[in-house]
Coordinates of C-alpha atoms in Angstrom, one line a residue:
Chain A
M7 CA 25.6 -47.5 -59.0
L8 CA 28.6 -47.8 -56.8
G9 CA 31.7 -46.7 -58.6
E10 CA 29.8 -44.4 -61.0
G11 CA 31.5 -41.3 -59.6
I12 CA 34.9 -42.8 -59.9
I13 CA 34.3 -43.8 -63.6
K14 CA 33.1 -40.2 -64.4
G15 CA 36.2 -38.8 -62.8
L16 CA 38.4 -41.1 -64.7
A17 CA 36.7 -40.1 -67.9
E18 CA 37.7 -36.5 -67.1
T19 CA 41.3 -37.6 -66.5
A20 CA 41.3 -39.4 -69.9
R21 CA 39.9 -36.4 -71.6
N22 CA 42.8 -34.3 -70.2
F23 CA 45.3 -36.9 -71.0
F24 CA 44.4 -37.4 -74.7
G25 CA 43.5 -33.8 -75.0
S26 CA 47.1 -33.0 -74.2
Y27 CA 48.1 -34.5 -77.5
L28 CA 45.7 -32.4 -79.4
T29 CA 45.5 -28.9 -77.8
K30 CA 48.3 -26.8 -76.5
E31 CA 46.0 -25.6 -73.7
R32 CA 46.0 -28.9 -71.9
L33 CA 49.7 -29.4 -72.3
T34 CA 51.1 -26.5 -70.3
T35 CA 54.4 -28.0 -69.1
V36 CA 57.6 -26.2 -70.2
Q37 CA 60.8 -28.3 -70.2
Y38 CA 62.6 -25.7 -68.1
P39 CA 66.3 -25.5 -68.6
E40 CA 66.0 -26.2 -72.4
E41 CA 62.8 -24.2 -73.0
R42 CA 62.2 -20.9 -71.3
L43 CA 59.1 -18.8 -71.3
P44 CA 59.5 -15.2 -72.4
Q45 CA 59.9 -12.9 -69.5
N46 CA 57.3 -10.4 -68.5
E47 CA 58.4 -6.9 -68.9
A48 CA 57.4 -6.1 -65.3
F49 CA 59.4 -9.0 -63.9
R50 CA 61.8 -7.9 -61.2
N51 CA 64.5 -9.8 -59.3
F52 CA 67.4 -7.9 -57.7
P53 CA 68.3 -4.2 -57.9
F54 CA 71.1 -2.8 -60.0
L55 CA 72.6 0.7 -60.3
V56 CA 72.1 2.6 -63.5
F57 CA 74.9 4.6 -65.1
D58 CA 74.7 7.0 -68.1
G59 CA 77.2 7.1 -70.9
A60 CA 80.0 4.6 -71.2
D61 CA 81.9 5.0 -68.0
S62 CA 80.4 3.0 -65.2
E63 CA 82.3 5.0 -62.6
A64 CA 81.7 8.5 -63.7
G65 CA 78.2 8.0 -65.1
L66 CA 76.7 6.5 -62.0
R67 CA 73.5 8.3 -61.1
C68 CA 73.7 7.4 -57.4
V69 CA 74.6 10.4 -55.3
S70 CA 75.0 8.3 -52.1
C71 CA 72.1 9.9 -50.3
H72 CA 71.5 6.8 -48.1
I73 CA 67.7 6.9 -48.6
C74 CA 67.5 3.3 -50.0
E75 CA 69.8 2.1 -47.3
K76 CA 67.5 3.5 -44.6
E77 CA 64.2 2.4 -46.3
C78 CA 65.3 -1.1 -47.3
P79 CA 63.1 -3.4 -45.2
P80 CA 65.6 -6.3 -44.7
K81 CA 68.6 -3.8 -44.6
C82 CA 70.6 -5.5 -47.3
I83 CA 72.2 -2.3 -48.7
F84 CA 75.4 -0.8 -47.5
I85 CA 76.7 2.5 -48.7
E86 CA 79.8 4.5 -47.9
K87 CA 79.7 8.1 -49.1
S88 CA 82.7 9.8 -50.8
K89 CA 84.6 12.6 -49.2
D90 CA 85.0 14.6 -52.5
K91 CA 82.4 15.4 -55.1
K92 CA 82.3 14.7 -58.8
P93 CA 80.1 16.2 -61.5
D94 CA 76.9 14.3 -62.3
A95 CA 74.9 14.2 -65.6
V96 CA 73.8 17.8 -65.2
G97 CA 77.3 18.9 -64.3
K98 CA 76.5 19.7 -60.7
P99 CA 79.1 18.4 -58.2
Q100 CA 77.6 15.5 -56.2
F101 CA 78.8 12.9 -53.8
Y102 CA 79.2 9.4 -55.1
P103 CA 79.3 6.0 -53.4
V104 CA 82.8 4.7 -52.6
V105 CA 81.2 1.5 -51.5
F106 CA 77.8 0.3 -52.6
D107 CA 77.1 -3.3 -51.6
I108 CA 73.9 -5.3 -51.9
D109 CA 73.6 -8.7 -50.2
V110 CA 71.3 -10.5 -52.5
S111 CA 71.0 -13.4 -50.2
V112 CA 69.2 -11.0 -47.9
C113 CA 67.4 -9.0 -50.5
M114 CA 63.7 -9.9 -50.8
S115 CA 63.1 -8.2 -54.2
C116 CA 60.5 -5.8 -52.9
Q117 CA 61.7 -2.9 -54.9
I118 CA 61.1 -0.4 -52.1
C119 CA 64.6 1.0 -52.9
V120 CA 63.5 1.7 -56.5
E121 CA 60.4 3.5 -55.3
V122 CA 62.1 5.8 -52.8
C123 CA 65.1 6.7 -54.9
P124 CA 64.7 10.4 -56.0
F125 CA 67.5 10.1 -58.6
D126 CA 66.2 7.1 -60.6
A127 CA 69.6 5.6 -59.8
I128 CA 68.5 2.1 -58.7
K129 CA 66.3 -0.2 -60.7
M130 CA 65.2 -3.8 -60.7
D131 CA 67.1 -6.4 -62.8
V132 CA 65.6 -9.4 -64.4
E133 CA 68.6 -11.7 -64.1
Y134 CA 67.8 -14.7 -61.9
D135 CA 70.6 -17.2 -62.6
Y136 CA 72.9 -16.8 -59.7
P137 CA 73.9 -20.3 -58.7
T138 CA 77.0 -20.5 -56.7
E139 CA 78.8 -22.7 -54.2
D140 CA 79.9 -19.8 -52.1
R141 CA 77.2 -18.7 -49.8
F142 CA 78.6 -15.4 -48.7
A143 CA 81.1 -13.5 -50.8
A144 CA 79.6 -14.6 -54.2
L145 CA 76.2 -13.2 -53.2
L146 CA 77.5 -9.9 -51.9
F147 CA 77.4 -7.7 -55.0
N148 CA 79.7 -4.7 -55.0
K149 CA 79.4 -1.4 -56.9
H150 CA 81.1 -2.7 -60.1
Q151 CA 78.9 -5.8 -60.3
L152 CA 75.8 -3.7 -59.7
A153 CA 76.5 -1.0 -62.2
K154 CA 74.7 -1.5 -65.5
S155 CA 74.2 0.9 -68.4
N156 CA 71.1 2.8 -69.2
D157 CA 71.0 0.9 -72.5
Y158 CA 70.7 -2.3 -70.6
Y159 CA 67.9 -0.8 -68.6
H160 CA 66.1 0.1 -71.9
Q161 CA 66.6 -3.5 -73.0
I162 CA 65.0 -5.1 -70.0
H163 CA 62.2 -2.6 -69.1
P164 CA 61.7 -0.5 -72.3
T165 CA 58.5 1.3 -71.3
E166 CA 59.6 2.1 -67.8
A167 CA 63.1 3.3 -69.0
S168 CA 61.7 5.6 -71.6
A169 CA 59.4 7.2 -69.0
V170 CA 62.4 7.6 -66.7
D171 CA 64.5 9.1 -69.5
A172 CA 61.7 11.6 -70.4
A173 CA 61.3 12.6 -66.8
L174 CA 65.0 13.1 -66.3
A175 CA 65.3 15.1 -69.5
A176 CA 62.4 17.3 -68.4
E177 CA 64.0 17.8 -65.0
R178 CA 67.4 18.6 -66.6
E179 CA 65.7 21.1 -69.0
S180 CA 63.8 22.8 -66.2
A181 CA 67.0 22.9 -64.1
A182 CA 68.8 24.5 -67.0
A183 CA 66.0 27.0 -67.7
K184 CA 65.9 27.8 -64.0
A185 CA 69.7 28.3 -63.9
A186 CA 69.5 30.5 -67.0
A187 CA 66.7 32.5 -65.5
T188 CA 68.6 32.9 -62.2
A189 CA 71.7 33.9 -64.1
A190 CA 69.8 36.4 -66.2
A191 CA 68.1 37.9 -63.2
A192 CA 71.3 38.1 -61.3
A193 CA 73.0 39.7 -64.3
K194 CA 70.1 42.2 -64.5
T195 CA 70.4 43.1 -60.8
A196 CA 74.1 43.3 -61.2
A197 CA 73.8 45.6 -64.2
A198 CA 71.2 47.7 -62.4
K199 CA 73.5 47.8 -59.4
V200 CA 76.3 48.9 -61.6
S201 CA 74.4 51.7 -63.2
A202 CA 72.8 52.8 -59.9
E203 CA 76.1 53.0 -58.1
S204 CA 78.6 55.6 -59.0
R205 CA 80.8 54.8 -61.9
A206 CA 83.8 55.1 -59.8
V207 CA 83.0 51.8 -58.0
K208 CA 83.7 48.7 -60.1
A209 CA 81.3 45.8 -59.7
S210 CA 82.6 42.3 -59.8
P211 CA 81.1 40.5 -62.8
D212 CA 81.5 37.0 -61.1
S213 CA 79.1 37.7 -58.3
A214 CA 76.1 36.7 -60.4
V215 CA 77.1 33.1 -61.1
E216 CA 77.5 32.0 -57.5
S217 CA 73.8 32.1 -56.6
I218 CA 73.0 28.9 -58.4
T219 CA 73.1 26.5 -55.5
E220 CA 69.6 24.9 -55.6
P221 CA 69.7 21.2 -56.3
P222 CA 68.3 20.4 -59.7
L223 CA 66.3 17.3 -58.5
S224 CA 63.8 17.3 -55.6
G225 CA 64.6 14.7 -53.1
G226 CA 66.8 13.8 -50.2
D227 CA 64.3 15.6 -47.9
G228 CA 64.6 15.1 -44.2
L229 CA 67.5 12.6 -44.2
Chain B
M35 CA 24.9 -42.2 -53.4
S36 CA 24.7 -39.2 -55.7
T37 CA 24.9 -35.7 -54.3
T38 CA 23.2 -32.6 -55.4
Y39 CA 23.7 -29.2 -54.0
A40 CA 21.3 -26.3 -54.2
P41 CA 22.2 -23.0 -55.6
V42 CA 24.1 -20.4 -53.6
S43 CA 22.8 -19.0 -50.3
E44 CA 20.8 -22.2 -49.7
P45 CA 22.4 -24.7 -47.4
I46 CA 24.3 -27.4 -49.2
T47 CA 22.1 -30.4 -49.2
G48 CA 24.7 -33.2 -49.2
S49 CA 23.6 -36.7 -48.6
A50 CA 23.1 -37.7 -45.0
P51 CA 26.2 -38.3 -43.0
V52 CA 27.5 -41.7 -43.7
T53 CA 26.3 -44.3 -41.2
G54 CA 28.3 -47.1 -39.7
R55 CA 31.0 -44.6 -38.6
P56 CA 31.6 -44.4 -34.9
A57 CA 30.1 -41.3 -33.4
P58 CA 32.8 -38.9 -32.1
R59 CA 33.6 -39.5 -28.5
P60 CA 34.0 -36.7 -25.9
A61 CA 37.5 -35.8 -25.0
T62 CA 39.0 -38.0 -22.4
P63 CA 41.6 -36.6 -20.1
V64 CA 44.8 -38.2 -21.1
L65 CA 48.2 -37.4 -19.7
S66 CA 51.3 -38.1 -21.7
G67 CA 54.5 -39.4 -20.2
P68 CA 54.6 -42.2 -17.7
D69 CA 50.9 -41.6 -16.7
L70 CA 49.7 -42.5 -20.2
P71 CA 47.5 -45.5 -19.9
E72 CA 48.9 -48.6 -21.6
Q73 CA 46.4 -48.9 -24.4
Y74 CA 47.2 -45.5 -25.7
L75 CA 49.9 -44.5 -28.0
E76 CA 51.3 -41.0 -28.2
L77 CA 52.3 -40.1 -31.7
S78 CA 54.0 -37.0 -33.0
M79 CA 52.7 -36.1 -36.5
G80 CA 54.9 -33.6 -38.1
P81 CA 56.6 -31.2 -38.2
Q82 CA 58.0 -32.6 -41.4
H83 CA 55.0 -34.4 -42.6
P84 CA 53.9 -33.9 -46.2
S85 CA 50.3 -33.2 -45.2
T86 CA 51.0 -30.5 -42.7
H87 CA 51.4 -27.7 -45.2
G88 CA 54.8 -26.6 -43.9
V89 CA 56.2 -27.2 -40.5
F90 CA 53.4 -28.0 -38.1
R91 CA 53.2 -30.7 -35.5
M92 CA 50.3 -32.4 -33.9
N93 CA 50.7 -34.5 -30.8
V94 CA 48.1 -37.1 -31.2
V95 CA 47.1 -39.7 -28.5
L96 CA 45.7 -42.7 -30.2
D97 CA 43.5 -45.6 -29.0
G98 CA 44.2 -48.0 -31.8
E99 CA 43.4 -45.9 -34.8
Q100 CA 41.2 -43.5 -33.0
V101 CA 42.2 -40.0 -31.9
V102 CA 41.5 -39.5 -28.2
K103 CA 43.5 -36.3 -27.8
L104 CA 45.2 -33.9 -30.1
K105 CA 47.5 -31.1 -29.3
P106 CA 48.6 -28.7 -32.1
V107 CA 52.1 -27.4 -31.7
F108 CA 53.1 -24.4 -33.7
G109 CA 55.9 -21.9 -33.8
Y110 CA 58.4 -23.7 -36.1
L111 CA 58.1 -20.9 -38.7
H112 CA 58.1 -18.0 -36.3
R113 CA 59.8 -15.0 -37.9
N114 CA 59.1 -12.3 -35.4
H115 CA 56.9 -10.5 -37.9
E116 CA 55.0 -8.3 -35.5
K117 CA 58.1 -7.1 -33.6
I118 CA 60.1 -6.5 -36.7
A119 CA 57.2 -4.4 -38.0
E120 CA 57.5 -2.1 -34.9
S121 CA 61.0 -1.1 -36.1
E122 CA 60.1 -0.6 -39.8
S123 CA 58.5 2.3 -41.5
Y124 CA 54.8 2.0 -42.6
L125 CA 55.9 1.5 -46.2
G126 CA 58.7 -1.0 -45.2
N127 CA 56.1 -3.3 -43.6
M128 CA 54.2 -3.8 -46.8
P129 CA 56.5 -6.4 -48.4
Y130 CA 56.6 -8.3 -45.1
T131 CA 52.9 -8.7 -45.2
D132 CA 53.3 -10.6 -48.5
R133 CA 55.1 -13.3 -46.5
L134 CA 52.3 -13.9 -44.0
D135 CA 50.0 -16.0 -46.2
Y136 CA 52.3 -16.4 -49.1
I137 CA 49.6 -17.9 -51.3
C138 CA 47.5 -14.7 -51.3
S139 CA 49.9 -11.8 -50.9
I140 CA 47.5 -9.1 -52.4
T141 CA 44.8 -9.7 -49.9
N142 CA 47.4 -9.3 -47.1
N143 CA 48.5 -6.1 -48.6
W144 CA 45.0 -5.0 -48.7
A145 CA 44.2 -5.6 -45.1
Y146 CA 47.3 -3.7 -44.0
A147 CA 46.7 -0.9 -46.4
L148 CA 43.1 -0.7 -45.1
A149 CA 44.4 -0.4 -41.5
V150 CA 46.9 2.3 -42.4
E151 CA 44.3 4.2 -44.5
K152 CA 41.9 4.2 -41.5
L153 CA 44.8 5.4 -39.3
G154 CA 45.6 8.3 -41.6
S155 CA 42.1 8.9 -42.9
I156 CA 43.2 8.4 -46.5
E157 CA 40.8 8.3 -49.5
V158 CA 41.4 5.8 -52.2
P159 CA 40.6 6.7 -55.9
E160 CA 37.8 4.8 -57.6
R161 CA 40.0 3.0 -60.1
A162 CA 42.3 1.8 -57.4
E163 CA 39.4 0.3 -55.5
Y164 CA 38.3 -1.6 -58.6
I165 CA 41.9 -2.8 -59.2
R166 CA 42.0 -4.0 -55.6
V167 CA 38.7 -5.9 -56.0
I168 CA 39.9 -7.5 -59.2
T169 CA 43.3 -8.6 -57.9
G170 CA 41.8 -9.6 -54.5
E171 CA 39.2 -11.8 -56.1
L172 CA 41.7 -13.3 -58.5
T173 CA 43.7 -14.1 -55.3
R174 CA 40.6 -15.8 -53.9
L175 CA 40.3 -17.9 -57.0
Q176 CA 43.8 -19.1 -56.9
N177 CA 43.8 -19.7 -53.2
H178 CA 40.7 -21.9 -53.4
A179 CA 41.9 -23.7 -56.4
C180 CA 45.2 -24.4 -54.6
L181 CA 43.4 -25.6 -51.4
L182 CA 41.2 -28.0 -53.3
G183 CA 44.2 -29.5 -54.9
F184 CA 46.1 -29.8 -51.7
L185 CA 43.1 -31.3 -49.8
L186 CA 42.6 -33.9 -52.5
Q187 CA 46.3 -34.6 -52.6
D188 CA 46.3 -35.1 -48.8
M189 CA 43.4 -37.5 -49.1
G190 CA 45.4 -39.6 -51.5
A191 CA 44.3 -38.4 -55.0
S192 CA 48.0 -38.2 -55.8
G193 CA 48.9 -35.6 -58.3
T194 CA 46.1 -35.3 -60.8
P195 CA 43.7 -32.8 -59.1
L196 CA 46.6 -30.9 -57.7
M197 CA 48.2 -30.5 -61.1
Y198 CA 44.9 -29.4 -62.7
A199 CA 44.4 -26.8 -59.9
F200 CA 48.0 -25.6 -60.3
R201 CA 47.5 -25.2 -64.0
E202 CA 44.8 -22.7 -63.4
R203 CA 46.6 -21.1 -60.6
E204 CA 49.6 -20.5 -62.8
K205 CA 47.4 -18.5 -65.2
V206 CA 46.5 -16.1 -62.3
L207 CA 50.1 -15.9 -61.2
D208 CA 51.1 -15.0 -64.8
L209 CA 48.6 -12.1 -64.6
F210 CA 50.0 -11.0 -61.3
E211 CA 53.5 -11.2 -62.7
S212 CA 52.8 -9.0 -65.6
L213 CA 51.1 -6.5 -63.3
T214 CA 53.2 -6.4 -60.2
G215 CA 56.5 -8.0 -61.3
A216 CA 56.3 -11.0 -59.0
R217 CA 54.2 -14.1 -59.0
M218 CA 53.7 -14.5 -55.3
M219 CA 55.4 -11.7 -53.4
C220 CA 53.5 -9.0 -55.2
N221 CA 54.0 -6.0 -52.8
Y222 CA 51.4 -4.2 -54.9
L223 CA 49.1 -2.0 -52.9
R224 CA 50.1 1.3 -51.4
F225 CA 48.4 3.5 -48.9
G226 CA 45.8 5.4 -50.9
G227 CA 46.0 3.3 -54.1
C228 CA 48.1 0.9 -56.0
R229 CA 51.7 0.9 -57.1
V230 CA 51.3 0.8 -60.8
D231 CA 48.5 1.0 -63.2
L232 CA 47.2 -2.0 -65.2
P233 CA 49.5 -2.5 -68.2
P234 CA 47.9 -2.2 -71.7
G235 CA 46.1 -5.4 -72.6
W236 CA 46.1 -6.7 -69.1
L237 CA 42.4 -6.4 -68.6
N238 CA 41.7 -8.3 -71.8
R239 CA 43.9 -11.1 -70.8
A240 CA 42.2 -11.2 -67.4
K241 CA 38.8 -11.3 -69.1
A242 CA 39.9 -14.1 -71.3
F243 CA 41.2 -16.0 -68.3
L244 CA 37.9 -15.4 -66.5
A245 CA 35.8 -16.6 -69.5
D246 CA 37.7 -19.8 -69.4
F247 CA 37.7 -20.3 -65.6
P248 CA 34.1 -21.7 -65.2
R249 CA 35.1 -24.5 -67.6
F250 CA 37.9 -25.5 -65.2
L251 CA 35.4 -25.4 -62.3
D252 CA 33.0 -27.7 -64.1
E253 CA 35.8 -30.0 -65.1
F254 CA 37.1 -30.1 -61.6
E255 CA 33.7 -30.8 -60.2
R256 CA 33.1 -33.6 -62.7
L257 CA 36.5 -35.0 -61.7
L258 CA 35.6 -35.8 -58.1
V259 CA 32.1 -34.7 -57.0
G260 CA 30.1 -37.9 -56.7
N261 CA 33.3 -39.9 -56.3
E262 CA 32.4 -42.6 -53.7
I263 CA 35.8 -42.6 -52.1
L264 CA 35.7 -38.9 -51.6
M265 CA 32.2 -39.1 -50.1
E266 CA 33.3 -41.8 -47.7
R267 CA 36.4 -39.8 -46.7
T268 CA 34.7 -36.4 -46.2
Q269 CA 31.0 -36.7 -45.3
G270 CA 30.4 -36.7 -41.6
V271 CA 34.1 -36.2 -40.9
G272 CA 35.3 -33.3 -38.8
V273 CA 32.0 -31.8 -38.0
L274 CA 32.2 -28.2 -36.7
S275 CA 28.9 -27.1 -35.2
R276 CA 27.6 -23.6 -35.7
E277 CA 27.7 -22.9 -32.0
L278 CA 31.4 -23.9 -31.7
A279 CA 32.2 -21.9 -34.9
I280 CA 30.7 -18.8 -33.2
S281 CA 32.3 -19.3 -29.8
A282 CA 35.7 -20.1 -31.3
A283 CA 35.7 -17.0 -33.6
I284 CA 36.0 -19.1 -36.7
S285 CA 35.7 -17.0 -39.8
G286 CA 35.8 -17.4 -43.6
P287 CA 34.7 -20.4 -45.6
M288 CA 35.1 -22.6 -42.6
A289 CA 32.5 -20.7 -40.6
R290 CA 30.2 -20.5 -43.6
A291 CA 30.4 -24.3 -44.2
S292 CA 28.9 -24.6 -40.7
G293 CA 26.0 -22.5 -41.7
L294 CA 27.2 -19.2 -40.2
N295 CA 26.1 -16.4 -42.5
Y296 CA 29.1 -14.2 -42.0
D297 CA 31.1 -12.6 -44.8
I298 CA 33.0 -9.4 -44.1
R299 CA 32.5 -8.3 -47.7
K300 CA 28.8 -8.2 -46.8
A301 CA 29.0 -7.3 -43.1
D302 CA 31.4 -4.4 -43.4
G303 CA 31.0 -3.6 -47.1
Y304 CA 34.6 -2.4 -47.1
S305 CA 36.1 -1.0 -50.3
I306 CA 33.4 -1.1 -53.0
Y307 CA 31.9 -4.5 -52.4
N308 CA 28.4 -3.1 -51.8
R309 CA 28.3 -2.3 -55.5
F310 CA 28.5 -5.9 -56.7
S311 CA 25.7 -8.4 -56.6
F312 CA 26.9 -11.7 -55.2
R313 CA 25.7 -14.2 -52.7
V314 CA 27.3 -15.9 -49.8
P315 CA 27.3 -19.7 -50.0
L316 CA 26.4 -21.5 -46.8
G317 CA 26.9 -25.1 -45.8
S318 CA 24.6 -27.1 -43.5
H319 CA 26.6 -29.9 -42.0
G320 CA 29.9 -28.3 -41.3
D321 CA 31.9 -31.4 -42.2
V322 CA 34.9 -31.7 -44.5
Y323 CA 32.6 -32.2 -47.5
D324 CA 30.8 -28.9 -46.9
R325 CA 34.1 -27.2 -46.5
Y326 CA 35.3 -28.7 -49.7
M327 CA 32.1 -27.8 -51.7
I328 CA 31.9 -24.3 -50.3
R329 CA 35.1 -23.3 -52.0
F330 CA 33.6 -24.3 -55.4
L331 CA 30.6 -22.1 -54.7
E332 CA 32.7 -19.2 -53.5
M333 CA 34.8 -19.4 -56.7
R334 CA 31.7 -19.2 -58.8
E335 CA 30.6 -16.1 -56.8
S336 CA 34.1 -14.6 -57.2
V337 CA 33.8 -15.0 -61.0
K338 CA 30.6 -13.0 -60.8
I339 CA 32.2 -10.2 -58.9
L340 CA 35.1 -10.2 -61.3
D341 CA 32.8 -10.0 -64.3
Q342 CA 31.1 -7.0 -62.8
A343 CA 34.3 -5.3 -61.7
M344 CA 36.0 -5.7 -65.1
R345 CA 32.9 -4.4 -66.8
D346 CA 32.6 -1.3 -64.6
I347 CA 36.2 -0.3 -64.0
P348 CA 36.6 3.4 -64.7
D349 CA 39.6 5.4 -65.9
G350 CA 41.4 7.7 -63.6
P351 CA 44.2 8.0 -61.1
I352 CA 45.3 5.0 -59.2
Q353 CA 47.0 6.7 -56.3
N354 CA 45.9 9.4 -54.0
P355 CA 48.4 12.2 -54.7
A356 CA 48.2 13.6 -51.2
V357 CA 49.8 10.5 -49.8
K358 CA 53.6 10.1 -49.9
A359 CA 54.7 6.6 -49.6
R360 CA 57.9 7.5 -47.8
L361 CA 58.0 9.5 -44.6
F362 CA 54.4 8.7 -43.9
R363 CA 53.5 9.9 -40.4
P364 CA 50.0 9.3 -39.2
K365 CA 48.5 11.2 -36.3
P366 CA 48.6 9.4 -32.9
G367 CA 45.7 7.0 -32.7
E368 CA 44.7 3.4 -33.4
A369 CA 43.0 1.5 -36.2
Y370 CA 41.8 -2.0 -37.0
G371 CA 41.4 -2.8 -40.7
R372 CA 39.9 -6.1 -41.6
I373 CA 39.0 -7.8 -44.9
E374 CA 37.5 -11.1 -45.9
S375 CA 40.7 -12.8 -47.0
P376 CA 40.3 -16.2 -48.8
K377 CA 41.0 -17.9 -45.5
G378 CA 38.8 -15.8 -43.2
E379 CA 38.9 -12.6 -41.3
L380 CA 42.4 -11.1 -41.8
G381 CA 42.9 -8.0 -39.6
F382 CA 45.7 -5.6 -38.8
Y383 CA 45.6 -3.6 -35.6
L384 CA 47.9 -0.6 -35.6
I385 CA 48.7 2.0 -32.9
S386 CA 50.5 5.1 -34.0
D387 CA 52.4 7.4 -31.7
G388 CA 52.8 10.0 -34.4
S389 CA 56.2 8.8 -35.6
G390 CA 57.1 7.1 -38.9
I391 CA 57.0 3.6 -37.5
P392 CA 54.0 1.8 -35.9
Y393 CA 54.0 1.8 -32.1
R394 CA 52.1 -1.5 -32.1
Y395 CA 51.4 -3.8 -35.0
R396 CA 49.3 -6.8 -34.6
V397 CA 48.0 -9.4 -37.1
R398 CA 44.7 -11.3 -36.6
P399 CA 45.5 -14.3 -38.7
P400 CA 42.5 -16.4 -39.9
S401 CA 44.7 -19.5 -40.3
L402 CA 45.7 -19.6 -36.6
I403 CA 42.3 -19.0 -35.2
N404 CA 40.6 -21.5 -37.5
L405 CA 43.2 -24.0 -36.4
T406 CA 42.4 -23.8 -32.7
V407 CA 39.4 -26.1 -33.0
L408 CA 41.4 -28.8 -34.6
E409 CA 41.1 -31.1 -31.6
D410 CA 37.3 -30.8 -31.5
L411 CA 37.1 -31.7 -35.2
C412 CA 39.4 -34.7 -34.9
L413 CA 38.3 -36.5 -31.7
G414 CA 37.0 -39.9 -32.3
H415 CA 38.1 -40.1 -35.9
N416 CA 40.9 -42.1 -37.4
V417 CA 44.4 -40.9 -38.0
A418 CA 43.9 -40.7 -41.7
D419 CA 40.9 -38.4 -41.1
V420 CA 43.0 -36.0 -39.2
I421 CA 44.9 -35.3 -42.4
A422 CA 41.6 -34.6 -44.3
V423 CA 40.4 -32.3 -41.5
L424 CA 43.6 -30.4 -41.4
G425 CA 43.5 -30.0 -45.2
S426 CA 40.0 -28.7 -45.1
V427 CA 40.8 -26.0 -42.5
D428 CA 43.0 -24.3 -45.1
I429 CA 46.1 -23.1 -43.2
V430 CA 49.3 -21.5 -44.3
M431 CA 52.0 -21.8 -41.7
G432 CA 53.5 -18.5 -42.7
E433 CA 50.4 -16.9 -41.3
V434 CA 49.9 -19.2 -38.3
D435 CA 53.4 -18.7 -36.9
R436 CA 54.2 -15.2 -38.3

């Protein structure tokens, strides 16, 4: 019969239409600005800089190594390295970024920067509400806008943040153990040296401490 | 005029081409400009036309309603992808491949990863191969669902089928988002594996989606298969002969709808596709209707592959530990990696000079090459049929123009 196929199709449409009153499955629309779906934990949008502790300046994990700047595919990161050094979380003097800018109008949220960062200093944010009337300055995020606390990181990506914290703690521990071992070994050699040499010569006790110059974290290779 | 179609790997036996339609005419040499004969009208369709899937222009010469000449004009979305890639590191190119065919980013990643893996002779762990197959076939499902929706929308079924298709697609995108962090620009595969492992519960959610998916397919088929208007609009329209498909290097569902038994998953057996039992659907007429139906059949086969892959997926590492993502420097040489993307043969050709960036980077995009026969498909048909033919080719302009 001509028109049979059309009627069958319309029956299907009707089933969906009336079904939308009965089952949640057929009514999938979410009234966006008022209703919002819960965010996936893995969701990523733009990068931010993680800092430990309370001070967003002193606690910044970034050591200004320029790896993310070089690896960023659309080149949206701009870093200026400091002249002086400040102590990082382990207490080792490190450079820090004087300027760290991300142009989020260029950023394509690929998270390559997160993958290549050897210091776990840059992570992906989940914030997506950035409406603005200014096309340029308002979308160029500086160091202060980008710095967010480790607690915030735990809030948005709990699993990932815990893993990162555990890895960092392990690294810190091994670095501390290594430093202790080196210090002990150096003290031993110094002691041996002292005893071997004639007592008339006085050994400097400070010479042992200076040998700890190895970086605690592996990374920054080749660049 | 009811239509039946035989099970997979048999030609689709649609009803005979609709009679009463004028037979396609051979191309007549028509010149535009002042030499255009008076009865002809030259019309520029696009670039901002809702049916052109982006910015694509067709210069059509019409005799009344009939197309006598058609010239596709592309390049509006050219982004210099290949040249940019020659100044980026191997890793840095991965997110750019997402933006080629932005509907199926994971299969783009896959083709590129395959080419780099050939270049650097990299092994991929077993679990990563399974994850690639699972995400790749999910990509195929959502691409075909999208295409059917778009095609029907172009032919005037305003909204309804497209919304049903998008409803299903959204479920796949949710799975992608919880796995990769992004709905469309996944940037998921890495050389020698995948970026992250499946989160807990992901596989169960994917299984639940898959159990529900055949119901959507049945529903979608009931919605329009056998619909007289659809038959009239699609059967016998835009016929692509098997010979032309071969000589024009057409690949993917479009070639298979013309009866060409060529599927790279079977022909190359790349990754682990030779472990799964699935069949390659073939069409017999090569018209828009066959191209429409072949997508349904392919989705059913993809569901089979997914069922097997999700059943067999082993535990283990997801990344070859010998491969560092950053500072990857393959030996000098060249490699061509190709996969059966949802749209056809997607290939990446790379030449390495031993440095950290590719010396030459070339994409073989299925959308562009399938689009080259557009004139042959459209000659002699009405203007409205051009829209249906274009919709059935399945193009994404991001891939055509690159």
